[in-house]
Amino acid sequence: MTGTSRSSKHFFIFSILSALFTLSMFYRVSSAVIAPDLMRDLGLNAENLGMLGGAFFYSFALLQIPMGPMLDRIGPRIVIASFSMIGALGALVSACDLRPCERALSRRHFGHRDGGCQFLYNGRPSLFDASHRENH
């Protein structure tokens, strides 16, 4: 692989991870920023809004434990793709008119995606390491 091809591939990977990181930050803070509008438009009370936040952050936290071994055994490409698809499913579910439990489920999907990719956002050198890619 030539140097330009390798650097363009690294830039492409970096761009994808940057976009996913931006989405991650959006999903983390969006509920707090638009809380009054969410409560008014969706008919939520403070308890329901807290449940949405809890669904996101608890699923995020629970995935931190198994992610290291998953990334080592499965590989970062499959993990990124899988958890990004879970997040996309959550986005599709949240676009529907939902009951509170379904809203919490969609927020949980966002938490899974963010929890599954958090190691990668913080700098995972194996994404750019050719020896790791050959094994996966």
mmCIF file of the C-alpha atoms, coordinates in Angstrom:
data_MODEL
# 
_entry.id   MODEL 
# 
loop_
_atom_site.group_PDB 
_atom_site.id 
_atom_site.type_symbol 
_atom_site.label_atom_id 
_atom_site.label_alt_id 
_atom_site.label_comp_id 
_atom_site.label_asym_id 
_atom_site.label_entity_id 
_atom_site.label_seq_id 
_atom_site.pdbx_PDB_ins_code 
_atom_site.Cartn_x 
_atom_site.Cartn_y 
_atom_site.Cartn_z 
_atom_site.occupancy 
_atom_site.B_iso_or_equiv 
_atom_site.pdbx_formal_charge 
_atom_site.auth_seq_id 
_atom_site.auth_comp_id 
_atom_site.auth_asym_id 
_atom_site.auth_atom_id 
_atom_site.pdbx_PDB_model_num 
ATOM 1   C CA . MET A 1 1   ? 0.000   0.000   0.000  1.00 0.00 ? 1   MET A CA 1 
ATOM 2   C CA . THR A 1 2   ? 1.410   3.374   -0.934 1.00 0.00 ? 2   THR A CA 1 
ATOM 3   C CA . GLY A 1 3   ? 1.902   6.188   1.538  1.00 0.00 ? 3   GLY A CA 1 
ATOM 4   C CA . THR A 1 4   ? -0.837  8.376   0.025  1.00 0.00 ? 4   THR A CA 1 
ATOM 5   C CA . SER A 1 5   ? -3.302  5.519   -0.075 1.00 0.00 ? 5   SER A CA 1 
ATOM 6   C CA . ARG A 1 6   ? -2.552  4.651   3.533  1.00 0.00 ? 6   ARG A CA 1 
ATOM 7   C CA . SER A 1 7   ? -2.867  8.259   4.702  1.00 0.00 ? 7   SER A CA 1 
ATOM 8   C CA . SER A 1 8   ? -6.150  8.737   2.823  1.00 0.00 ? 8   SER A CA 1 
ATOM 9   C CA . LYS A 1 9   ? -7.480  5.554   4.433  1.00 0.00 ? 9   LYS A CA 1 
ATOM 10  C CA . HIS A 1 10  ? -6.423  6.833   7.852  1.00 0.00 ? 10  HIS A CA 1 
ATOM 11  C CA . PHE A 1 11  ? -8.119  10.160  7.137  1.00 0.00 ? 11  PHE A CA 1 
ATOM 12  C CA . PHE A 1 12  ? -11.299 8.325   6.102  1.00 0.00 ? 12  PHE A CA 1 
ATOM 13  C CA . ILE A 1 13  ? -11.307 6.288   9.329  1.00 0.00 ? 13  ILE A CA 1 
ATOM 14  C CA . PHE A 1 14  ? -10.608 9.418   11.345 1.00 0.00 ? 14  PHE A CA 1 
ATOM 15  C CA . SER A 1 15  ? -13.481 11.229  9.594  1.00 0.00 ? 15  SER A CA 1 
ATOM 16  C CA . ILE A 1 16  ? -15.945 8.442   10.362 1.00 0.00 ? 16  ILE A CA 1 
ATOM 17  C CA . LEU A 1 17  ? -14.893 8.294   14.006 1.00 0.00 ? 17  LEU A CA 1 
ATOM 18  C CA . SER A 1 18  ? -15.108 12.090  14.255 1.00 0.00 ? 18  SER A CA 1 
ATOM 19  C CA . ALA A 1 19  ? -18.665 12.028  12.899 1.00 0.00 ? 19  ALA A CA 1 
ATOM 20  C CA . LEU A 1 20  ? -19.613 9.259   15.343 1.00 0.00 ? 20  LEU A CA 1 
ATOM 21  C CA . PHE A 1 21  ? -18.027 11.195  18.202 1.00 0.00 ? 21  PHE A CA 1 
ATOM 22  C CA . THR A 1 22  ? -20.014 14.297  17.244 1.00 0.00 ? 22  THR A CA 1 
ATOM 23  C CA . LEU A 1 23  ? -23.222 12.249  17.271 1.00 0.00 ? 23  LEU A CA 1 
ATOM 24  C CA . SER A 1 24  ? -22.216 10.810  20.618 1.00 0.00 ? 24  SER A CA 1 
ATOM 25  C CA . MET A 1 25  ? -21.832 14.255  22.140 1.00 0.00 ? 25  MET A CA 1 
ATOM 26  C CA . PHE A 1 26  ? -25.144 15.332  20.625 1.00 0.00 ? 26  PHE A CA 1 
ATOM 27  C CA . TYR A 1 27  ? -27.036 12.377  22.085 1.00 0.00 ? 27  TYR A CA 1 
ATOM 28  C CA . ARG A 1 28  ? -25.449 12.914  25.495 1.00 0.00 ? 28  ARG A CA 1 
ATOM 29  C CA . VAL A 1 29  ? -26.511 16.520  25.861 1.00 0.00 ? 29  VAL A CA 1 
ATOM 30  C CA . SER A 1 30  ? -29.581 16.808  23.639 1.00 0.00 ? 30  SER A CA 1 
ATOM 31  C CA . SER A 1 31  ? -32.056 15.707  26.292 1.00 0.00 ? 31  SER A CA 1 
ATOM 32  C CA . ALA A 1 32  ? -30.806 18.304  28.732 1.00 0.00 ? 32  ALA A CA 1 
ATOM 33  C CA . VAL A 1 33  ? -30.728 21.133  26.201 1.00 0.00 ? 33  VAL A CA 1 
ATOM 34  C CA . ILE A 1 34  ? -34.212 20.556  24.810 1.00 0.00 ? 34  ILE A CA 1 
ATOM 35  C CA . ALA A 1 35  ? -35.784 19.253  28.029 1.00 0.00 ? 35  ALA A CA 1 
ATOM 36  C CA . PRO A 1 36  ? -38.537 21.884  28.237 1.00 0.00 ? 36  PRO A CA 1 
ATOM 37  C CA . ASP A 1 37  ? -39.504 21.302  24.608 1.00 0.00 ? 37  ASP A CA 1 
ATOM 38  C CA . LEU A 1 38  ? -39.415 17.515  25.051 1.00 0.00 ? 38  LEU A CA 1 
ATOM 39  C CA . MET A 1 39  ? -41.602 17.728  28.122 1.00 0.00 ? 39  MET A CA 1 
ATOM 40  C CA . ARG A 1 40  ? -44.113 19.957  26.360 1.00 0.00 ? 40  ARG A CA 1 
ATOM 41  C CA . ASP A 1 41  ? -44.199 18.244  22.945 1.00 0.00 ? 41  ASP A CA 1 
ATOM 42  C CA . LEU A 1 42  ? -44.102 14.629  24.142 1.00 0.00 ? 42  LEU A CA 1 
ATOM 43  C CA . GLY A 1 43  ? -46.122 15.128  27.296 1.00 0.00 ? 43  GLY A CA 1 
ATOM 44  C CA . LEU A 1 44  ? -43.288 13.997  29.567 1.00 0.00 ? 44  LEU A CA 1 
ATOM 45  C CA . ASN A 1 45  ? -42.919 14.736  33.230 1.00 0.00 ? 45  ASN A CA 1 
ATOM 46  C CA . ALA A 1 46  ? -39.625 15.001  35.118 1.00 0.00 ? 46  ALA A CA 1 
ATOM 47  C CA . GLU A 1 47  ? -39.689 11.294  35.979 1.00 0.00 ? 47  GLU A CA 1 
ATOM 48  C CA . ASN A 1 48  ? -40.068 10.223  32.334 1.00 0.00 ? 48  ASN A CA 1 
ATOM 49  C CA . LEU A 1 49  ? -37.310 12.586  31.248 1.00 0.00 ? 49  LEU A CA 1 
ATOM 50  C CA . GLY A 1 50  ? -35.031 11.170  33.934 1.00 0.00 ? 50  GLY A CA 1 
ATOM 51  C CA . MET A 1 51  ? -35.866 7.657   32.749 1.00 0.00 ? 51  MET A CA 1 
ATOM 52  C CA . LEU A 1 52  ? -34.741 8.591   29.229 1.00 0.00 ? 52  LEU A CA 1 
ATOM 53  C CA . GLY A 1 53  ? -31.440 9.913   30.518 1.00 0.00 ? 53  GLY A CA 1 
ATOM 54  C CA . GLY A 1 54  ? -30.982 6.902   32.765 1.00 0.00 ? 54  GLY A CA 1 
ATOM 55  C CA . ALA A 1 55  ? -31.666 4.479   29.922 1.00 0.00 ? 55  ALA A CA 1 
ATOM 56  C CA . PHE A 1 56  ? -28.918 6.122   27.896 1.00 0.00 ? 56  PHE A CA 1 
ATOM 57  C CA . PHE A 1 57  ? -26.278 6.408   30.601 1.00 0.00 ? 57  PHE A CA 1 
ATOM 58  C CA . TYR A 1 58  ? -26.884 3.040   32.275 1.00 0.00 ? 58  TYR A CA 1 
ATOM 59  C CA . SER A 1 59  ? -26.605 1.175   28.979 1.00 0.00 ? 59  SER A CA 1 
ATOM 60  C CA . PHE A 1 60  ? -23.513 3.249   28.161 1.00 0.00 ? 60  PHE A CA 1 
ATOM 61  C CA . ALA A 1 61  ? -21.894 2.359   31.500 1.00 0.00 ? 61  ALA A CA 1 
ATOM 62  C CA . LEU A 1 62  ? -22.780 -1.338  31.358 1.00 0.00 ? 62  LEU A CA 1 
ATOM 63  C CA . LEU A 1 63  ? -21.065 -1.742  28.007 1.00 0.00 ? 63  LEU A CA 1 
ATOM 64  C CA . GLN A 1 64  ? -17.766 -0.347  29.259 1.00 0.00 ? 64  GLN A CA 1 
ATOM 65  C CA . ILE A 1 65  ? -16.887 -3.609  30.990 1.00 0.00 ? 65  ILE A CA 1 
ATOM 66  C CA . PRO A 1 66  ? -17.140 -6.055  28.045 1.00 0.00 ? 66  PRO A CA 1 
ATOM 67  C CA . MET A 1 67  ? -15.873 -3.639  25.370 1.00 0.00 ? 67  MET A CA 1 
ATOM 68  C CA . GLY A 1 68  ? -12.152 -4.168  25.884 1.00 0.00 ? 68  GLY A CA 1 
ATOM 69  C CA . PRO A 1 69  ? -12.323 -7.935  25.349 1.00 0.00 ? 69  PRO A CA 1 
ATOM 70  C CA . MET A 1 70  ? -14.831 -7.511  22.494 1.00 0.00 ? 70  MET A CA 1 
ATOM 71  C CA . LEU A 1 71  ? -12.536 -5.118  20.675 1.00 0.00 ? 71  LEU A CA 1 
ATOM 72  C CA . ASP A 1 72  ? -9.583  -7.446  21.135 1.00 0.00 ? 72  ASP A CA 1 
ATOM 73  C CA . ARG A 1 73  ? -11.420 -10.600 20.068 1.00 0.00 ? 73  ARG A CA 1 
ATOM 74  C CA . ILE A 1 74  ? -13.772 -9.301  17.383 1.00 0.00 ? 74  ILE A CA 1 
ATOM 75  C CA . GLY A 1 75  ? -11.857 -6.307  16.069 1.00 0.00 ? 75  GLY A CA 1 
ATOM 76  C CA . PRO A 1 76  ? -12.628 -2.601  15.905 1.00 0.00 ? 76  PRO A CA 1 
ATOM 77  C CA . ARG A 1 77  ? -14.150 -2.577  12.415 1.00 0.00 ? 77  ARG A CA 1 
ATOM 78  C CA . ILE A 1 78  ? -16.887 -5.044  13.265 1.00 0.00 ? 78  ILE A CA 1 
ATOM 79  C CA . VAL A 1 79  ? -17.524 -3.433  16.648 1.00 0.00 ? 79  VAL A CA 1 
ATOM 80  C CA . ILE A 1 80  ? -17.828 0.061   15.136 1.00 0.00 ? 80  ILE A CA 1 
ATOM 81  C CA . ALA A 1 81  ? -20.157 -1.151  12.395 1.00 0.00 ? 81  ALA A CA 1 
ATOM 82  C CA . SER A 1 82  ? -22.317 -3.244  14.734 1.00 0.00 ? 82  SER A CA 1 
ATOM 83  C CA . PHE A 1 83  ? -22.774 -0.624  17.400 1.00 0.00 ? 83  PHE A CA 1 
ATOM 84  C CA . SER A 1 84  ? -23.322 2.121   14.828 1.00 0.00 ? 84  SER A CA 1 
ATOM 85  C CA . MET A 1 85  ? -26.159 0.044   13.370 1.00 0.00 ? 85  MET A CA 1 
ATOM 86  C CA . ILE A 1 86  ? -27.627 -0.327  16.865 1.00 0.00 ? 86  ILE A CA 1 
ATOM 87  C CA . GLY A 1 87  ? -27.498 3.462   17.203 1.00 0.00 ? 87  GLY A CA 1 
ATOM 88  C CA . ALA A 1 88  ? -29.160 3.891   13.805 1.00 0.00 ? 88  ALA A CA 1 
ATOM 89  C CA . LEU A 1 89  ? -31.929 1.540   14.923 1.00 0.00 ? 89  LEU A CA 1 
ATOM 90  C CA . GLY A 1 90  ? -32.375 3.692   18.020 1.00 0.00 ? 90  GLY A CA 1 
ATOM 91  C CA . ALA A 1 91  ? -32.634 6.799   15.831 1.00 0.00 ? 91  ALA A CA 1 
ATOM 92  C CA . LEU A 1 92  ? -35.313 5.151   13.690 1.00 0.00 ? 92  LEU A CA 1 
ATOM 93  C CA . VAL A 1 93  ? -37.263 4.021   16.736 1.00 0.00 ? 93  VAL A CA 1 
ATOM 94  C CA . SER A 1 94  ? -37.074 7.458   18.348 1.00 0.00 ? 94  SER A CA 1 
ATOM 95  C CA . ALA A 1 95  ? -38.472 9.079   15.192 1.00 0.00 ? 95  ALA A CA 1 
ATOM 96  C CA . CYS A 1 96  ? -41.780 7.276   15.743 1.00 0.00 ? 96  CYS A CA 1 
ATOM 97  C CA . ASP A 1 97  ? -44.568 8.422   18.048 1.00 0.00 ? 97  ASP A CA 1 
ATOM 98  C CA . LEU A 1 98  ? -43.787 6.303   21.071 1.00 0.00 ? 98  LEU A CA 1 
ATOM 99  C CA . ARG A 1 99  ? -44.900 5.378   24.546 1.00 0.00 ? 99  ARG A CA 1 
ATOM 100 C CA . PRO A 1 100 ? -42.448 6.178   27.363 1.00 0.00 ? 100 PRO A CA 1 
ATOM 101 C CA . CYS A 1 101 ? -41.046 2.634   27.526 1.00 0.00 ? 101 CYS A CA 1 
ATOM 102 C CA . GLU A 1 102 ? -40.356 2.656   23.776 1.00 0.00 ? 102 GLU A CA 1 
ATOM 103 C CA . ARG A 1 103 ? -38.631 6.026   24.079 1.00 0.00 ? 103 ARG A CA 1 
ATOM 104 C CA . ALA A 1 104 ? -36.411 4.572   26.800 1.00 0.00 ? 104 ALA A CA 1 
ATOM 105 C CA . LEU A 1 105 ? -35.614 1.634   24.528 1.00 0.00 ? 105 LEU A CA 1 
ATOM 106 C CA . SER A 1 106 ? -34.500 3.966   21.749 1.00 0.00 ? 106 SER A CA 1 
ATOM 107 C CA . ARG A 1 107 ? -32.321 5.933   24.178 1.00 0.00 ? 107 ARG A CA 1 
ATOM 108 C CA . ARG A 1 108 ? -30.850 2.653   25.383 1.00 0.00 ? 108 ARG A CA 1 
ATOM 109 C CA . HIS A 1 109 ? -29.852 1.899   21.788 1.00 0.00 ? 109 HIS A CA 1 
ATOM 110 C CA . PHE A 1 110 ? -28.050 5.253   21.652 1.00 0.00 ? 110 PHE A CA 1 
ATOM 111 C CA . GLY A 1 111 ? -26.284 4.349   24.879 1.00 0.00 ? 111 GLY A CA 1 
ATOM 112 C CA . HIS A 1 112 ? -25.237 0.990   23.447 1.00 0.00 ? 112 HIS A CA 1 
ATOM 113 C CA . ARG A 1 113 ? -23.764 2.699   20.410 1.00 0.00 ? 113 ARG A CA 1 
ATOM 114 C CA . ASP A 1 114 ? -21.896 5.245   22.471 1.00 0.00 ? 114 ASP A CA 1 
ATOM 115 C CA . GLY A 1 115 ? -20.751 2.691   25.023 1.00 0.00 ? 115 GLY A CA 1 
ATOM 116 C CA . GLY A 1 116 ? -19.628 0.364   22.274 1.00 0.00 ? 116 GLY A CA 1 
ATOM 117 C CA . CYS A 1 117 ? -17.564 2.984   20.516 1.00 0.00 ? 117 CYS A CA 1 
ATOM 118 C CA . GLN A 1 118 ? -16.247 4.981   23.484 1.00 0.00 ? 118 GLN A CA 1 
ATOM 119 C CA . PHE A 1 119 ? -12.918 3.152   23.525 1.00 0.00 ? 119 PHE A CA 1 
ATOM 120 C CA . LEU A 1 120 ? -12.468 4.026   19.876 1.00 0.00 ? 120 LEU A CA 1 
ATOM 121 C CA . TYR A 1 121 ? -13.240 7.709   20.349 1.00 0.00 ? 121 TYR A CA 1 
ATOM 122 C CA . ASN A 1 122 ? -10.541 7.962   22.981 1.00 0.00 ? 122 ASN A CA 1 
ATOM 123 C CA . GLY A 1 123 ? -7.884  6.795   20.574 1.00 0.00 ? 123 GLY A CA 1 
ATOM 124 C CA . ARG A 1 124 ? -7.510  3.192   19.648 1.00 0.00 ? 124 ARG A CA 1 
ATOM 125 C CA . PRO A 1 125 ? -4.090  2.722   18.007 1.00 0.00 ? 125 PRO A CA 1 
ATOM 126 C CA . SER A 1 126 ? -5.063  -0.673  16.586 1.00 0.00 ? 126 SER A CA 1 
ATOM 127 C CA . LEU A 1 127 ? -7.323  1.078   14.066 1.00 0.00 ? 127 LEU A CA 1 
ATOM 128 C CA . PHE A 1 128 ? -4.196  2.244   12.288 1.00 0.00 ? 128 PHE A CA 1 
ATOM 129 C CA . ASP A 1 129 ? -2.010  -0.760  13.053 1.00 0.00 ? 129 ASP A CA 1 
ATOM 130 C CA . ALA A 1 130 ? -1.618  -2.996  9.990  1.00 0.00 ? 130 ALA A CA 1 
ATOM 131 C CA . SER A 1 131 ? -0.716  -6.108  12.010 1.00 0.00 ? 131 SER A CA 1 
ATOM 132 C CA . HIS A 1 132 ? -4.031  -5.910  13.905 1.00 0.00 ? 132 HIS A CA 1 
ATOM 133 C CA . ARG A 1 133 ? -6.036  -5.498  10.687 1.00 0.00 ? 133 ARG A CA 1 
ATOM 134 C CA . GLU A 1 134 ? -4.444  -8.584  9.160  1.00 0.00 ? 134 GLU A CA 1 
ATOM 135 C CA . ASN A 1 135 ? -5.655  -10.685 12.096 1.00 0.00 ? 135 ASN A CA 1 
ATOM 136 C CA . HIS A 1 136 ? -9.271  -9.469  11.806 1.00 0.00 ? 136 HIS A CA 1 
# 
